[in-house]
Short mmCIF file of C-alpha atoms in Angstrom, two decimals:
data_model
loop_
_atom_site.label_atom_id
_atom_site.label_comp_id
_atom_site.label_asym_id
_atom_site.label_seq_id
_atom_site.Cartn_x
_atom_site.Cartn_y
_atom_site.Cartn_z
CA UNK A 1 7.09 3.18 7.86
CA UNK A 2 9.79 4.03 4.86
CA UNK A 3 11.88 5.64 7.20
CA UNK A 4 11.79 3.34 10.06
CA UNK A 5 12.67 0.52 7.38
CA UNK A 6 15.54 2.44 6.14
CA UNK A 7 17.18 3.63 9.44
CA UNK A 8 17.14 -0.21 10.80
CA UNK A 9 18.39 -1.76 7.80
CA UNK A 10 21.34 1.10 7.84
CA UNK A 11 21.90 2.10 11.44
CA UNK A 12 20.69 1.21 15.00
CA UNK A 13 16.99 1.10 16.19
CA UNK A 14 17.52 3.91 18.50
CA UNK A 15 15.05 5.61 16.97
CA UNK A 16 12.66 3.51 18.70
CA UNK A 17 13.45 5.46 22.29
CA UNK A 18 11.89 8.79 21.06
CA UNK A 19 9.11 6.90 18.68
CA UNK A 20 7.69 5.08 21.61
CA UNK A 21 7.81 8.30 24.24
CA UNK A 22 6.18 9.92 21.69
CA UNK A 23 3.98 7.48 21.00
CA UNK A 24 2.51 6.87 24.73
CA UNK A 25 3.14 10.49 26.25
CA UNK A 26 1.44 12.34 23.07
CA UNK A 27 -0.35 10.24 20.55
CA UNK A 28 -2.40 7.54 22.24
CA UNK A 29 -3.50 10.02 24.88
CA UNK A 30 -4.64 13.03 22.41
CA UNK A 31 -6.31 10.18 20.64
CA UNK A 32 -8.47 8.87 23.31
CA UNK A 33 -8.89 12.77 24.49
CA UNK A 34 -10.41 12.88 21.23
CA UNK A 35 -12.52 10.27 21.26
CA UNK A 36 -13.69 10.60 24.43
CA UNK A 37 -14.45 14.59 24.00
CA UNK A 38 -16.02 13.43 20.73
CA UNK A 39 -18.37 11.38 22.23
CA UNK A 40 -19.51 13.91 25.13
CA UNK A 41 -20.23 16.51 22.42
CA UNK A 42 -21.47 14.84 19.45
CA UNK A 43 -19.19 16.69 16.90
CA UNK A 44 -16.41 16.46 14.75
CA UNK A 45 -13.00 17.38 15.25
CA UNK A 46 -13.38 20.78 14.71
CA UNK A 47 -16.01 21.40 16.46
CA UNK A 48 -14.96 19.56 19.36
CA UNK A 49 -11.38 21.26 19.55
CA UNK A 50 -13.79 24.69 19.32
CA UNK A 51 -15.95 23.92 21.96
CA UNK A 52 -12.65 23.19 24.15
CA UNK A 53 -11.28 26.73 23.38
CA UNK A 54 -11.62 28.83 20.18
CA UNK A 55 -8.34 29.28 19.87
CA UNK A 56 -7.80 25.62 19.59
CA UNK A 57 -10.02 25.28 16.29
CA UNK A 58 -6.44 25.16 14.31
CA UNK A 59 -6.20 22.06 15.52
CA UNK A 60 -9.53 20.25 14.41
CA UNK A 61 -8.46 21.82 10.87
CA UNK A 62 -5.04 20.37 11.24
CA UNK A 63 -6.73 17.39 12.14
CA UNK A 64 -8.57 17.11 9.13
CA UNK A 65 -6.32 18.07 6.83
CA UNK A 66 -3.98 15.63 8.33
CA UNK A 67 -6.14 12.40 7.74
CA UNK A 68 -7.35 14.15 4.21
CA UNK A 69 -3.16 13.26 3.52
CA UNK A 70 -2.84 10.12 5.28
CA UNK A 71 -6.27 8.88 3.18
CA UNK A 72 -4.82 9.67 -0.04
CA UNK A 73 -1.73 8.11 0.77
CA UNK A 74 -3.14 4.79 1.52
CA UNK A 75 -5.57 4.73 -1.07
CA UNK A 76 -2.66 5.00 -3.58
CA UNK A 77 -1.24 1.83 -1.81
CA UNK A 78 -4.86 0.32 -2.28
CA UNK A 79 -4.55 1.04 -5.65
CA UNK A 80 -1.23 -0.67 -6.15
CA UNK A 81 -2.74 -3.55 -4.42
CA UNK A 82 -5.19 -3.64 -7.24
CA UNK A 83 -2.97 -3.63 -9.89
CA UNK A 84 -1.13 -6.66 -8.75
CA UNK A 85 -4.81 -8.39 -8.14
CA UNK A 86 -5.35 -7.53 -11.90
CA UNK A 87 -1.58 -8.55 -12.82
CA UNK A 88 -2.02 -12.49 -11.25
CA UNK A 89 -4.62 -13.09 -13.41
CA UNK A 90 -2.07 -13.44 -16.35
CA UNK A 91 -0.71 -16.49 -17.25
CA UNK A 92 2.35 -16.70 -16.46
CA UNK A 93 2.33 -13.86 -13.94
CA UNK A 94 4.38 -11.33 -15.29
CA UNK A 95 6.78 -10.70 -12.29
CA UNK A 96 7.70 -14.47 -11.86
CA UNK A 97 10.93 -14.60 -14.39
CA UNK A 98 12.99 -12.07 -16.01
CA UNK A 99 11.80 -10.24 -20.10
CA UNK A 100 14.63 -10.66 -22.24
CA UNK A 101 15.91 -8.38 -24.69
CA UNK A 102 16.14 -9.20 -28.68
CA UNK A 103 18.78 -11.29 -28.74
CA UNK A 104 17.56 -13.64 -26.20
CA UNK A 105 19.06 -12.95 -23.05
CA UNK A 106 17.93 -12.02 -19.75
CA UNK A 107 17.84 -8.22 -19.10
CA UNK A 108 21.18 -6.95 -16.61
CA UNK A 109 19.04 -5.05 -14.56
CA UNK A 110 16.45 -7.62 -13.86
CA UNK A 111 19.41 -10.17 -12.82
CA UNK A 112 20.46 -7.69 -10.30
CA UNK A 113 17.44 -6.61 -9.15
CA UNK A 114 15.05 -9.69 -9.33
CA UNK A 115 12.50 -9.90 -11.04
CA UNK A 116 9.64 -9.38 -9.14
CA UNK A 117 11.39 -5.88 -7.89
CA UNK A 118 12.18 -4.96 -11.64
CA UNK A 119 8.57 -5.35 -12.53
CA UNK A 120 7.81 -3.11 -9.90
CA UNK A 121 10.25 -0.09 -10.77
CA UNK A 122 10.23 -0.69 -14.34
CA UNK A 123 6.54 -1.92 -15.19
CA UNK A 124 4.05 -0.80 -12.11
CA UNK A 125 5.64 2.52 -11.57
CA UNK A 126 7.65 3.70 -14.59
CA UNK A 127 10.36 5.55 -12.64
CA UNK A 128 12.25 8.06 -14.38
CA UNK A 129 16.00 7.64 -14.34
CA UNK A 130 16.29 11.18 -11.86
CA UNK A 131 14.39 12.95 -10.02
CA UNK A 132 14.70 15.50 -12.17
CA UNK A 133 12.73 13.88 -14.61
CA UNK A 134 8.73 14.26 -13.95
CA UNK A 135 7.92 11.34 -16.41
CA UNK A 136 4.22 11.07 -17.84
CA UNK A 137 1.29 9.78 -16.88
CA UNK A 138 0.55 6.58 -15.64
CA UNK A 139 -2.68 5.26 -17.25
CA UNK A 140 -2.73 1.82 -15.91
CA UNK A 141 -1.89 3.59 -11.99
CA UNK A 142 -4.81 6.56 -13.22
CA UNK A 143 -7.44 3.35 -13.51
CA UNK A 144 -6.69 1.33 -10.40
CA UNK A 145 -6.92 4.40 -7.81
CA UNK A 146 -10.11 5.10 -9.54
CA UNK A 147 -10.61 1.71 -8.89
CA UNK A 148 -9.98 2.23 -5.37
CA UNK A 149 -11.88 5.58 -4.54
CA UNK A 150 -14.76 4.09 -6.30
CA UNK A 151 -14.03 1.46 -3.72
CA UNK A 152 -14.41 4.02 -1.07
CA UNK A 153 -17.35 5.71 -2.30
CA UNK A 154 -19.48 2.70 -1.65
CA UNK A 155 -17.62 1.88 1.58
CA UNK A 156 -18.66 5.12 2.58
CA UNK A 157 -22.14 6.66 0.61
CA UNK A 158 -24.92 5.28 3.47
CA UNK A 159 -22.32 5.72 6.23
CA UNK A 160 -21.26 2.99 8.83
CA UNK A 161 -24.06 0.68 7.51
CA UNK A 162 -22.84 0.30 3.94
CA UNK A 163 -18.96 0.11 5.36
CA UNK A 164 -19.02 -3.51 7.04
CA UNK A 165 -20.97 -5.25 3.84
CA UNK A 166 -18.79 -3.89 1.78
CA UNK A 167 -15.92 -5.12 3.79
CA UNK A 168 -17.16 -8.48 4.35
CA UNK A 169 -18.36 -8.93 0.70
CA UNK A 170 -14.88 -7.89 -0.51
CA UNK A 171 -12.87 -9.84 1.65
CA UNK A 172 -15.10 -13.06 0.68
CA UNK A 173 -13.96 -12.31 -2.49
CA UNK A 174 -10.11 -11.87 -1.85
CA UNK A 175 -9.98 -15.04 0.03
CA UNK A 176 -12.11 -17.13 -2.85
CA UNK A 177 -9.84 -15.78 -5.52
CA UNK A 178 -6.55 -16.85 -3.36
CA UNK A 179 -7.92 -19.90 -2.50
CA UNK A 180 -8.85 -20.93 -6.07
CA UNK A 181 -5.63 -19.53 -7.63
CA UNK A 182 -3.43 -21.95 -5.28
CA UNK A 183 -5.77 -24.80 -6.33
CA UNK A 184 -5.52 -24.67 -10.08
CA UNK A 185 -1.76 -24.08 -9.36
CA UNK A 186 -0.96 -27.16 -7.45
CA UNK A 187 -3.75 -28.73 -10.12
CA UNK A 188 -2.01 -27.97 -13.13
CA UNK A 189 1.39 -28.78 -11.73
CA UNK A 190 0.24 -31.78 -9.30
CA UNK A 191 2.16 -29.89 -6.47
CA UNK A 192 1.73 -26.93 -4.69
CA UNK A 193 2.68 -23.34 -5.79
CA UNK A 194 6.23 -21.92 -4.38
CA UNK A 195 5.05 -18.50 -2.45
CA UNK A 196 8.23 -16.15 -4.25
CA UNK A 197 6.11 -16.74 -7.07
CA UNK A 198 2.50 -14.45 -6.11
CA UNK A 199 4.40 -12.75 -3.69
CA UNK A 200 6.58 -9.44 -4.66
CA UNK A 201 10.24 -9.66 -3.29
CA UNK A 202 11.13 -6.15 -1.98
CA UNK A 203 14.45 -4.99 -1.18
CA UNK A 204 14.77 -1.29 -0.25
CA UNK A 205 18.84 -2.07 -0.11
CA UNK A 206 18.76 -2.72 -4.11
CA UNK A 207 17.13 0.62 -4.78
CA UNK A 208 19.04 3.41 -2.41
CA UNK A 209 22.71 1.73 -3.92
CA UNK A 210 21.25 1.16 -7.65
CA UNK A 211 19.58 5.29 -7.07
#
């Protein structure tokens, strides 16, 4: 998704041609091939690719290890989703103006970046100024994707059942917490909220020409 942001905000979307091909010659059908060989043989992806061929049992591993990756990755979005749920609870939300330094003023970088995308480089994530530069550890980023696997774990620890009530119970709870944010807002103010203000401005532009 990165990418495909990047080459369309700095070059054609040709890229689309091959992405699509790809997408409805190779990846939809092995999908449903998947699914439906799943189904015949009551197995995994290993085991089904093994029961195809033996040589073929690379792929059910490749399979696994593949989604093992993608999990992780998205969990580690989950978990930045968290931290911003736990953020909005201040008062006044910390991404909505600019710090300022000791003698007052507002910081450069946060007038050229924004301030919601200066919280996010500088205060969510910490970056190091290189790449060369590992940087420590991010406590507050440790606690929220434990926040998230834990998450997970009771998603997933009585199977399918467990999945859907933990779904539904969480998403109750997003939509009650949104709903009574924007009330108190409009509340205290006697008008309602402006959306720039609970909602991160991202600019991918700002942070290839300021890197």
């Amino acid at each position: 998704m990165t990418f495909s942001v990047f080459y369309c905000l700095f070059s054609t979307g040709a890229f689309l041609i091959p992405y699509f091909m790809s997408l409805f010659l190779l990846g939809i059908p092995l999908f449903f091939l998947e699914l439906a060989i799943g189904q015949s043989l009551r197995q995994g992806s290993v085991g089904v690719w093994n029961a195809i061929h033996p040589y073929l049992g690379g792929l059910g591993y490749a399979c696994v290890v593949v989604c093992i990756l993608v999990g992780m990755y998205y969990n580690m979005i989950i978990s930045w989703c968290f931290y911003y749920l736990f953020a909005s609870f201040q008062n006044p939300l910390p991404y909505s103006s600019c710090p300022r330094d000791l003698n007052g003023t507002l910081l450069e970088e946060c007038k050229e970046a924004g301030s919601t995308q200066y919280y996010w480089y500088s205060k969510a994530l910490n970056v190091s100024s290189s790449i060369e530069e590992g940087g420590g550890v991010m406590w507050h980023l440790v606690m929220v994707l434990l926040v998230a696997w834990v998450v997970v774990f009771l998603c997933m620890m009585r199977g399918v059942q467990s999945a859907g009530k933990v779904s539904t119970d969480c998403t109750k709870f997003l939509v009650t917490y949104i709903f009574s944010q924007l009330r108190s807002k409009a509340w205290r103010d006697e008008k309602l909220p402006r959306p720039k203000a609970y909602i991160p401005q991202y600019d991918p532009r700002a942070r290839l020409v300021s890197g």
